[in-house]
Amino acid sequence: MFRVWGPQPNSDNTNNVWAPELHFLDGKWYIYYTAGPANQGCCGGQRSWVLENANADPTTGAWTEKGRLASPTQDFWSIDMTVFEQGGNRY
């Protein structure tokens, strides 16, 4: 086992990091995971986040934090997400 990424200190994704899922989409690797801020305790601030790696081999190259998956008008609590395609759309 190896570590591909670590959150920045005091960021909104430093606590309760769990449920990572690895996906290969459009020629890049993505890790979707859930995490919350340290000041929220257990689970209250859990949100969805994504990392990206453009290397062909996900065990090499750099993982880049792409940020939180969010709606600009709403704030959703979120854990254990996944990605799927239906009718030509990705969700």
PDB file of N, CA and C in Angstrom:
ATOM      1  N   MET A   1       0.851  -1.167   0.000  1.00  0.00           N
ATOM      2  CA  MET A   1       0.000   0.000   0.000  1.00  0.00           C
ATOM      3  C   MET A   1       0.899   1.234   0.000  1.00  0.00           C
ATOM      4  N   PHE A   2       0.451   2.274  -0.695  1.00  0.00           N
ATOM      5  CA  PHE A   2       1.199   3.529  -0.743  1.00  0.00           C
ATOM      6  C   PHE A   2       0.235   4.698  -0.681  1.00  0.00           C
ATOM      7  N   ARG A   3       0.757   5.820  -0.315  1.00  0.00           N
ATOM      8  CA  ARG A   3      -0.048   7.032  -0.176  1.00  0.00           C
ATOM      9  C   ARG A   3       0.112   7.884  -1.435  1.00  0.00           C
ATOM     10  N   VAL A   4      -1.010   8.295  -2.021  1.00  0.00           N
ATOM     11  CA  VAL A   4      -0.957   9.100  -3.245  1.00  0.00           C
ATOM     12  C   VAL A   4      -1.185  10.582  -2.990  1.00  0.00           C
ATOM     13  N   TRP A   5      -1.712  10.916  -1.799  1.00  0.00           N
ATOM     14  CA  TRP A   5      -2.110  12.300  -1.539  1.00  0.00           C
ATOM     15  C   TRP A   5      -2.318  12.502  -0.054  1.00  0.00           C
ATOM     16  N   GLY A   6      -2.193  13.742   0.383  1.00  0.00           N
ATOM     17  CA  GLY A   6      -2.517  14.124   1.744  1.00  0.00           C
ATOM     18  C   GLY A   6      -3.117  15.523   1.733  1.00  0.00           C
ATOM     19  N   PRO A   7      -4.119  15.796   2.560  1.00  0.00           N
ATOM     20  CA  PRO A   7      -4.759  17.115   2.562  1.00  0.00           C
ATOM     21  C   PRO A   7      -3.843  18.195   3.124  1.00  0.00           C
ATOM     22  N   GLN A   8      -4.090  19.418   2.730  1.00  0.00           N
ATOM     23  CA  GLN A   8      -3.374  20.561   3.281  1.00  0.00           C
ATOM     24  C   GLN A   8      -3.854  20.784   4.717  1.00  0.00           C
ATOM     25  N   PRO A   9      -2.956  21.136   5.618  1.00  0.00           N
ATOM     26  CA  PRO A   9      -3.376  21.374   7.009  1.00  0.00           C
ATOM     27  C   PRO A   9      -4.488  22.427   7.097  1.00  0.00           C
ATOM     28  N   ASN A  10      -5.425  22.188   7.977  1.00  0.00           N
ATOM     29  CA  ASN A  10      -6.534  23.114   8.249  1.00  0.00           C
ATOM     30  C   ASN A  10      -7.452  23.351   7.057  1.00  0.00           C
ATOM     31  N   SER A  11      -7.471  22.442   6.100  1.00  0.00           N
ATOM     32  CA  SER A  11      -8.389  22.604   4.973  1.00  0.00           C
ATOM     33  C   SER A  11      -9.716  21.907   5.286  1.00  0.00           C
ATOM     34  N   ASP A  12     -10.671  22.031   4.401  1.00  0.00           N
ATOM     35  CA  ASP A  12     -12.002  21.456   4.634  1.00  0.00           C
ATOM     36  C   ASP A  12     -12.071  19.957   4.385  1.00  0.00           C
ATOM     37  N   ASN A  13     -10.945  19.334   4.036  1.00  0.00           N
ATOM     38  CA  ASN A  13     -10.936  17.896   3.765  1.00  0.00           C
ATOM     39  C   ASN A  13      -9.818  17.178   4.535  1.00  0.00           C
ATOM     40  N   THR A  14      -9.616  17.551   5.796  1.00  0.00           N
ATOM     41  CA  THR A  14      -8.540  16.967   6.592  1.00  0.00           C
ATOM     42  C   THR A  14      -8.994  15.874   7.551  1.00  0.00           C
ATOM     43  N   ASN A  15     -10.276  15.724   7.772  1.00  0.00           N
ATOM     44  CA  ASN A  15     -10.774  14.816   8.805  1.00  0.00           C
ATOM     45  C   ASN A  15     -11.694  13.760   8.205  1.00  0.00           C
ATOM     46  N   ASN A  16     -11.660  12.569   8.781  1.00  0.00           N
ATOM     47  CA  ASN A  16     -12.548  11.482   8.350  1.00  0.00           C
ATOM     48  C   ASN A  16     -12.486  11.236   6.848  1.00  0.00           C
ATOM     49  N   VAL A  17     -11.285  11.117   6.337  1.00  0.00           N
ATOM     50  CA  VAL A  17     -11.103  10.811   4.906  1.00  0.00           C
ATOM     51  C   VAL A  17     -11.408   9.327   4.716  1.00  0.00           C
ATOM     52  N   TRP A  18     -12.424   9.034   3.892  1.00  0.00           N
ATOM     53  CA  TRP A  18     -12.765   7.636   3.661  1.00  0.00           C
ATOM     54  C   TRP A  18     -13.479   7.439   2.328  1.00  0.00           C
ATOM     55  N   ALA A  19     -13.783   6.172   2.035  1.00  0.00           N
ATOM     56  CA  ALA A  19     -14.555   5.722   0.873  1.00  0.00           C
ATOM     57  C   ALA A  19     -13.947   6.130  -0.465  1.00  0.00           C
ATOM     58  N   PRO A  20     -12.616   5.980  -0.642  1.00  0.00           N
ATOM     59  CA  PRO A  20     -12.053   6.336  -1.944  1.00  0.00           C
ATOM     60  C   PRO A  20     -12.489   5.354  -3.027  1.00  0.00           C
ATOM     61  N   GLU A  21     -12.755   5.882  -4.214  1.00  0.00           N
ATOM     62  CA  GLU A  21     -13.060   5.060  -5.381  1.00  0.00           C
ATOM     63  C   GLU A  21     -12.171   5.520  -6.515  1.00  0.00           C
ATOM     64  N   LEU A  22     -11.537   4.573  -7.196  1.00  0.00           N
ATOM     65  CA  LEU A  22     -10.642   4.855  -8.307  1.00  0.00           C
ATOM     66  C   LEU A  22     -11.381   4.609  -9.618  1.00  0.00           C
ATOM     67  N   HIS A  23     -11.352   5.607 -10.511  1.00  0.00           N
ATOM     68  CA  HIS A  23     -12.029   5.505 -11.805  1.00  0.00           C
ATOM     69  C   HIS A  23     -11.113   6.009 -12.918  1.00  0.00           C
ATOM     70  N   PHE A  24     -11.182   5.362 -14.095  1.00  0.00           N
ATOM     71  CA  PHE A  24     -10.467   5.816 -15.278  1.00  0.00           C
ATOM     72  C   PHE A  24     -11.507   6.404 -16.228  1.00  0.00           C
ATOM     73  N   LEU A  25     -11.463   7.727 -16.418  1.00  0.00           N
ATOM     74  CA  LEU A  25     -12.471   8.444 -17.209  1.00  0.00           C
ATOM     75  C   LEU A  25     -11.787   9.380 -18.194  1.00  0.00           C
ATOM     76  N   ASP A  26     -12.146   9.276 -19.452  1.00  0.00           N
ATOM     77  CA  ASP A  26     -11.638  10.186 -20.482  1.00  0.00           C
ATOM     78  C   ASP A  26     -10.109  10.278 -20.485  1.00  0.00           C
ATOM     79  N   GLY A  27      -9.440   9.138 -20.288  1.00  0.00           N
ATOM     80  CA  GLY A  27      -7.995   9.089 -20.374  1.00  0.00           C
ATOM     81  C   GLY A  27      -7.242   9.539 -19.135  1.00  0.00           C
ATOM     82  N   LYS A  28      -7.941   9.774 -18.033  1.00  0.00           N
ATOM     83  CA  LYS A  28      -7.292  10.174 -16.781  1.00  0.00           C
ATOM     84  C   LYS A  28      -7.846   9.333 -15.633  1.00  0.00           C
ATOM     85  N   TRP A  29      -7.058   9.248 -14.568  1.00  0.00           N
ATOM     86  CA  TRP A  29      -7.468   8.556 -13.356  1.00  0.00           C
ATOM     87  C   TRP A  29      -8.041   9.555 -12.360  1.00  0.00           C
ATOM     88  N   TYR A  30      -9.087   9.138 -11.675  1.00  0.00           N
ATOM     89  CA  TYR A  30      -9.715   9.982 -10.662  1.00  0.00           C
ATOM     90  C   TYR A  30      -9.950   9.166  -9.402  1.00  0.00           C
ATOM     91  N   ILE A  31      -9.735   9.791  -8.260  1.00  0.00           N
ATOM     92  CA  ILE A  31     -10.123   9.212  -6.977  1.00  0.00           C
ATOM     93  C   ILE A  31     -11.191  10.123  -6.390  1.00  0.00           C
ATOM     94  N   TYR A  32     -12.366   9.555  -6.183  1.00  0.00           N
ATOM     95  CA  TYR A  32     -13.452  10.258  -5.507  1.00  0.00           C
ATOM     96  C   TYR A  32     -13.455   9.778  -4.059  1.00  0.00           C
ATOM     97  N   TYR A  33     -13.571  10.693  -3.125  1.00  0.00           N
ATOM     98  CA  TYR A  33     -13.533  10.336  -1.710  1.00  0.00           C
ATOM     99  C   TYR A  33     -14.386  11.312  -0.918  1.00  0.00           C
ATOM    100  N   THR A  34     -14.583  11.006   0.347  1.00  0.00           N
ATOM    101  CA  THR A  34     -15.319  11.891   1.233  1.00  0.00           C
ATOM    102  C   THR A  34     -14.396  12.339   2.362  1.00  0.00           C
ATOM    103  N   ALA A  35     -14.602  13.560   2.848  1.00  0.00           N
ATOM    104  CA  ALA A  35     -13.803  14.100   3.954  1.00  0.00           C
ATOM    105  C   ALA A  35     -14.505  15.327   4.516  1.00  0.00           C
ATOM    106  N   GLY A  36     -14.080  15.714   5.702  1.00  0.00           N
ATOM    107  CA  GLY A  36     -14.644  16.892   6.341  1.00  0.00           C
ATOM    108  C   GLY A  36     -13.564  17.708   7.029  1.00  0.00           C
ATOM    109  N   PRO A  37     -13.922  18.892   7.508  1.00  0.00           N
ATOM    110  CA  PRO A  37     -12.956  19.729   8.216  1.00  0.00           C
ATOM    111  C   PRO A  37     -12.703  19.215   9.634  1.00  0.00           C
ATOM    112  N   ALA A  38     -11.525  19.486  10.152  1.00  0.00           N
ATOM    113  CA  ALA A  38     -11.146  19.009  11.482  1.00  0.00           C
ATOM    114  C   ALA A  38     -12.066  19.542  12.573  1.00  0.00           C
ATOM    115  N   ASN A  39     -12.585  20.740  12.418  1.00  0.00           N
ATOM    116  CA  ASN A  39     -13.411  21.335  13.472  1.00  0.00           C
ATOM    117  C   ASN A  39     -14.852  20.814  13.497  1.00  0.00           C
ATOM    118  N   GLN A  40     -15.217  19.897  12.610  1.00  0.00           N
ATOM    119  CA  GLN A  40     -16.579  19.358  12.569  1.00  0.00           C
ATOM    120  C   GLN A  40     -16.749  18.087  13.373  1.00  0.00           C
ATOM    121  N   GLY A  41     -15.666  17.540  13.930  1.00  0.00           N
ATOM    122  CA  GLY A  41     -15.790  16.269  14.633  1.00  0.00           C
ATOM    123  C   GLY A  41     -16.075  15.154  13.642  1.00  0.00           C
ATOM    124  N   CYS A  42     -16.894  14.219  14.052  1.00  0.00           N
ATOM    125  CA  CYS A  42     -17.161  13.079  13.178  1.00  0.00           C
ATOM    126  C   CYS A  42     -18.369  13.314  12.277  1.00  0.00           C
ATOM    127  N   CYS A  43     -18.110  13.457  11.026  1.00  0.00           N
ATOM    128  CA  CYS A  43     -19.104  13.309   9.960  1.00  0.00           C
ATOM    129  C   CYS A  43     -19.997  14.508   9.655  1.00  0.00           C
ATOM    130  N   GLY A  44     -20.095  15.491  10.492  1.00  0.00           N
ATOM    131  CA  GLY A  44     -21.010  16.596  10.228  1.00  0.00           C
ATOM    132  C   GLY A  44     -20.681  17.406   8.999  1.00  0.00           C
ATOM    133  N   GLY A  45     -19.413  17.524   8.677  1.00  0.00           N
ATOM    134  CA  GLY A  45     -19.012  18.330   7.525  1.00  0.00           C
ATOM    135  C   GLY A  45     -18.561  17.521   6.329  1.00  0.00           C
ATOM    136  N   GLN A  46     -18.927  16.220   6.291  1.00  0.00           N
ATOM    137  CA  GLN A  46     -18.478  15.367   5.192  1.00  0.00           C
ATOM    138  C   GLN A  46     -18.997  15.872   3.854  1.00  0.00           C
ATOM    139  N   ARG A  47     -18.088  15.957   2.884  1.00  0.00           N
ATOM    140  CA  ARG A  47     -18.426  16.373   1.522  1.00  0.00           C
ATOM    141  C   ARG A  47     -17.648  15.505   0.543  1.00  0.00           C
ATOM    142  N   SER A  48     -18.000  15.566  -0.722  1.00  0.00           N
ATOM    143  CA  SER A  48     -17.340  14.800  -1.775  1.00  0.00           C
ATOM    144  C   SER A  48     -16.197  15.603  -2.375  1.00  0.00           C
ATOM    145  N   TRP A  49     -15.083  14.923  -2.651  1.00  0.00           N
ATOM    146  CA  TRP A  49     -13.883  15.538  -3.195  1.00  0.00           C
ATOM    147  C   TRP A  49     -13.337  14.668  -4.313  1.00  0.00           C
ATOM    148  N   VAL A  50     -12.461  15.253  -5.149  1.00  0.00           N
ATOM    149  CA  VAL A  50     -11.876  14.470  -6.241  1.00  0.00           C
ATOM    150  C   VAL A  50     -10.403  14.833  -6.452  1.00  0.00           C
ATOM    151  N   LEU A  51      -9.624  13.783  -6.753  1.00  0.00           N
ATOM    152  CA  LEU A  51      -8.219  13.908  -7.119  1.00  0.00           C
ATOM    153  C   LEU A  51      -8.079  13.435  -8.561  1.00  0.00           C
ATOM    154  N   GLU A  52      -7.073  13.944  -9.288  1.00  0.00           N
ATOM    155  CA  GLU A  52      -6.867  13.580 -10.691  1.00  0.00           C
ATOM    156  C   GLU A  52      -5.405  13.245 -10.947  1.00  0.00           C
ATOM    157  N   ASN A  53      -5.171  12.231 -11.782  1.00  0.00           N
ATOM    158  CA  ASN A  53      -3.836  11.847 -12.215  1.00  0.00           C
ATOM    159  C   ASN A  53      -3.904  11.549 -13.712  1.00  0.00           C
ATOM    160  N   ALA A  54      -3.168  12.295 -14.513  1.00  0.00           N
ATOM    161  CA  ALA A  54      -3.198  12.138 -15.971  1.00  0.00           C
ATOM    162  C   ALA A  54      -2.230  11.074 -16.479  1.00  0.00           C
ATOM    163  N   ASN A  55      -1.450  10.461 -15.601  1.00  0.00           N
ATOM    164  CA  ASN A  55      -0.500   9.442 -16.008  1.00  0.00           C
ATOM    165  C   ASN A  55      -1.219   8.154 -16.389  1.00  0.00           C
ATOM    166  N   ALA A  56      -0.674   7.397 -17.330  1.00  0.00           N
ATOM    167  CA  ALA A  56      -1.295   6.133 -17.746  1.00  0.00           C
ATOM    168  C   ALA A  56      -1.339   5.115 -16.610  1.00  0.00           C
ATOM    169  N   ASP A  57      -0.372   5.171 -15.720  1.00  0.00           N
ATOM    170  CA  ASP A  57      -0.297   4.272 -14.572  1.00  0.00           C
ATOM    171  C   ASP A  57      -0.642   5.075 -13.311  1.00  0.00           C
ATOM    172  N   PRO A  58      -1.738   4.761 -12.643  1.00  0.00           N
ATOM    173  CA  PRO A  58      -2.145   5.574 -11.487  1.00  0.00           C
ATOM    174  C   PRO A  58      -1.226   5.442 -10.278  1.00  0.00           C
ATOM    175  N   THR A  59      -0.311   4.472 -10.313  1.00  0.00           N
ATOM    176  CA  THR A  59       0.634   4.342  -9.208  1.00  0.00           C
ATOM    177  C   THR A  59       1.867   5.217  -9.402  1.00  0.00           C
ATOM    178  N   THR A  60       1.924   5.913 -10.528  1.00  0.00           N
ATOM    179  CA  THR A  60       3.010   6.855 -10.795  1.00  0.00           C
ATOM    180  C   THR A  60       2.406   8.195 -11.173  1.00  0.00           C
ATOM    181  N   GLY A  61       3.241   9.201 -11.337  1.00  0.00           N
ATOM    182  CA  GLY A  61       2.723  10.527 -11.675  1.00  0.00           C
ATOM    183  C   GLY A  61       2.172  11.215 -10.446  1.00  0.00           C
ATOM    184  N   ALA A  62       1.748  12.424 -10.637  1.00  0.00           N
ATOM    185  CA  ALA A  62       1.266  13.250  -9.527  1.00  0.00           C
ATOM    186  C   ALA A  62      -0.255  13.253  -9.467  1.00  0.00           C
ATOM    187  N   TRP A  63      -0.773  13.144  -8.261  1.00  0.00           N
ATOM    188  CA  TRP A  63      -2.202  13.302  -8.021  1.00  0.00           C
ATOM    189  C   TRP A  63      -2.458  14.762  -7.663  1.00  0.00           C
ATOM    190  N   THR A  64      -3.414  15.365  -8.334  1.00  0.00           N
ATOM    191  CA  THR A  64      -3.755  16.769  -8.121  1.00  0.00           C
ATOM    192  C   THR A  64      -5.131  16.862  -7.482  1.00  0.00           C
ATOM    193  N   GLU A  65      -5.229  17.624  -6.421  1.00  0.00           N
ATOM    194  CA  GLU A  65      -6.531  17.843  -5.797  1.00  0.00           C
ATOM    195  C   GLU A  65      -7.332  18.788  -6.676  1.00  0.00           C
ATOM    196  N   LYS A  66      -8.457  18.309  -7.202  1.00  0.00           N
ATOM    197  CA  LYS A  66      -9.307  19.110  -8.070  1.00  0.00           C
ATOM    198  C   LYS A  66     -10.346  19.886  -7.277  1.00  0.00           C
ATOM    199  N   GLY A  67     -10.583  19.470  -6.036  1.00  0.00           N
ATOM    200  CA  GLY A  67     -11.495  20.220  -5.190  1.00  0.00           C
ATOM    201  C   GLY A  67     -12.737  19.453  -4.805  1.00  0.00           C
ATOM    202  N   ARG A  68     -13.634  20.174  -4.207  1.00  0.00           N
ATOM    203  CA  ARG A  68     -14.890  19.612  -3.725  1.00  0.00           C
ATOM    204  C   ARG A  68     -15.904  19.567  -4.852  1.00  0.00           C
ATOM    205  N   LEU A  69     -16.682  18.517  -4.898  1.00  0.00           N
ATOM    206  CA  LEU A  69     -17.798  18.415  -5.837  1.00  0.00           C
ATOM    207  C   LEU A  69     -18.986  19.088  -5.172  1.00  0.00           C
ATOM    208  N   ALA A  70     -19.496  20.124  -5.793  1.00  0.00           N
ATOM    209  CA  ALA A  70     -20.536  20.907  -5.122  1.00  0.00           C
ATOM    210  C   ALA A  70     -21.470  21.564  -6.123  1.00  0.00           C
ATOM    211  N   SER A  71     -22.614  21.898  -5.637  1.00  0.00           N
ATOM    212  CA  SER A  71     -23.576  22.710  -6.370  1.00  0.00           C
ATOM    213  C   SER A  71     -23.347  24.168  -5.964  1.00  0.00           C
ATOM    214  N   PRO A  72     -23.347  25.090  -6.911  1.00  0.00           N
ATOM    215  CA  PRO A  72     -23.113  26.489  -6.539  1.00  0.00           C
ATOM    216  C   PRO A  72     -24.222  27.099  -5.689  1.00  0.00           C
ATOM    217  N   THR A  73     -25.394  26.471  -5.659  1.00  0.00           N
ATOM    218  CA  THR A  73     -26.516  27.056  -4.925  1.00  0.00           C
ATOM    219  C   THR A  73     -26.927  26.269  -3.684  1.00  0.00           C
ATOM    220  N   GLN A  74     -26.324  25.072  -3.467  1.00  0.00           N
ATOM    221  CA  GLN A  74     -26.710  24.251  -2.330  1.00  0.00           C
ATOM    222  C   GLN A  74     -25.483  23.590  -1.718  1.00  0.00           C
ATOM    223  N   ASP A  75     -25.577  23.230  -0.462  1.00  0.00           N
ATOM    224  CA  ASP A  75     -24.489  22.572   0.245  1.00  0.00           C
ATOM    225  C   ASP A  75     -24.980  21.214   0.718  1.00  0.00           C
ATOM    226  N   PHE A  76     -24.491  20.134   0.103  1.00  0.00           N
ATOM    227  CA  PHE A  76     -24.954  18.791   0.408  1.00  0.00           C
ATOM    228  C   PHE A  76     -23.970  18.029   1.276  1.00  0.00           C
ATOM    229  N   TRP A  77     -24.459  17.407   2.338  1.00  0.00           N
ATOM    230  CA  TRP A  77     -23.688  16.430   3.091  1.00  0.00           C
ATOM    231  C   TRP A  77     -23.522  15.232   2.176  1.00  0.00           C
ATOM    232  N   SER A  78     -22.354  14.594   2.171  1.00  0.00           N
ATOM    233  CA  SER A  78     -22.145  13.535   1.198  1.00  0.00           C
ATOM    234  C   SER A  78     -21.120  12.520   1.670  1.00  0.00           C
ATOM    235  N   ILE A  79     -21.430  11.245   1.476  1.00  0.00           N
ATOM    236  CA  ILE A  79     -20.466  10.159   1.697  1.00  0.00           C
ATOM    237  C   ILE A  79     -20.672   9.089   0.628  1.00  0.00           C
ATOM    238  N   ASP A  80     -19.657   8.264   0.451  1.00  0.00           N
ATOM    239  CA  ASP A  80     -19.727   7.051  -0.381  1.00  0.00           C
ATOM    240  C   ASP A  80     -20.317   7.270  -1.769  1.00  0.00           C
ATOM    241  N   MET A  81     -19.775   8.234  -2.481  1.00  0.00           N
ATOM    242  CA  MET A  81     -20.271   8.508  -3.824  1.00  0.00           C
ATOM    243  C   MET A  81     -19.656   7.547  -4.833  1.00  0.00           C
ATOM    244  N   THR A  82     -20.179   7.558  -6.046  1.00  0.00           N
ATOM    245  CA  THR A  82     -19.611   6.815  -7.162  1.00  0.00           C
ATOM    246  C   THR A  82     -19.894   7.585  -8.439  1.00  0.00           C
ATOM    247  N   VAL A  83     -19.417   7.073  -9.552  1.00  0.00           N
ATOM    248  CA  VAL A  83     -19.618   7.693 -10.865  1.00  0.00           C
ATOM    249  C   VAL A  83     -20.271   6.650 -11.764  1.00  0.00           C
ATOM    250  N   PHE A  84     -21.260   7.062 -12.543  1.00  0.00           N
ATOM    251  CA  PHE A  84     -21.833   6.158 -13.530  1.00  0.00           C
ATOM    252  C   PHE A  84     -22.339   6.956 -14.724  1.00  0.00           C
ATOM    253  N   GLU A  85     -22.510   6.244 -15.853  1.00  0.00           N
ATOM    254  CA  GLU A  85     -23.035   6.874 -17.066  1.00  0.00           C
ATOM    255  C   GLU A  85     -24.388   6.273 -17.402  1.00  0.00           C
ATOM    256  N   GLN A  86     -25.300   7.131 -17.832  1.00  0.00           N
ATOM    257  CA  GLN A  86     -26.633   6.708 -18.252  1.00  0.00           C
ATOM    258  C   GLN A  86     -27.087   7.634 -19.359  1.00  0.00           C
ATOM    259  N   GLY A  87     -27.518   7.079 -20.461  1.00  0.00           N
ATOM    260  CA  GLY A  87     -28.035   7.899 -21.553  1.00  0.00           C
ATOM    261  C   GLY A  87     -27.042   8.928 -22.074  1.00  0.00           C
ATOM    262  N   GLY A  88     -25.757   8.606 -22.051  1.00  0.00           N
ATOM    263  CA  GLY A  88     -24.749   9.521 -22.533  1.00  0.00           C
ATOM    264  C   GLY A  88     -24.338  10.605 -21.556  1.00  0.00           C
ATOM    265  N   ASN A  89     -24.884  10.583 -20.357  1.00  0.00           N
ATOM    266  CA  ASN A  89     -24.547  11.566 -19.309  1.00  0.00           C
ATOM    267  C   ASN A  89     -23.812  10.875 -18.180  1.00  0.00           C
ATOM    268  N   ARG A  90     -22.868  11.575 -17.601  1.00  0.00           N
ATOM    269  CA  ARG A  90     -22.126  11.060 -16.443  1.00  0.00           C
ATOM    270  C   ARG A  90     -22.653  11.697 -15.172  1.00  0.00           C
ATOM    271  N   TYR A  91     -22.879  10.873 -14.185  1.00  0.00           N
ATOM    272  CA  TYR A  91     -23.383  11.338 -12.898  1.00  0.00           C
ATOM    273  C   TYR A  91     -22.449  10.901 -11.789  1.00  0.00           C
TER     274      TYR A  91
END
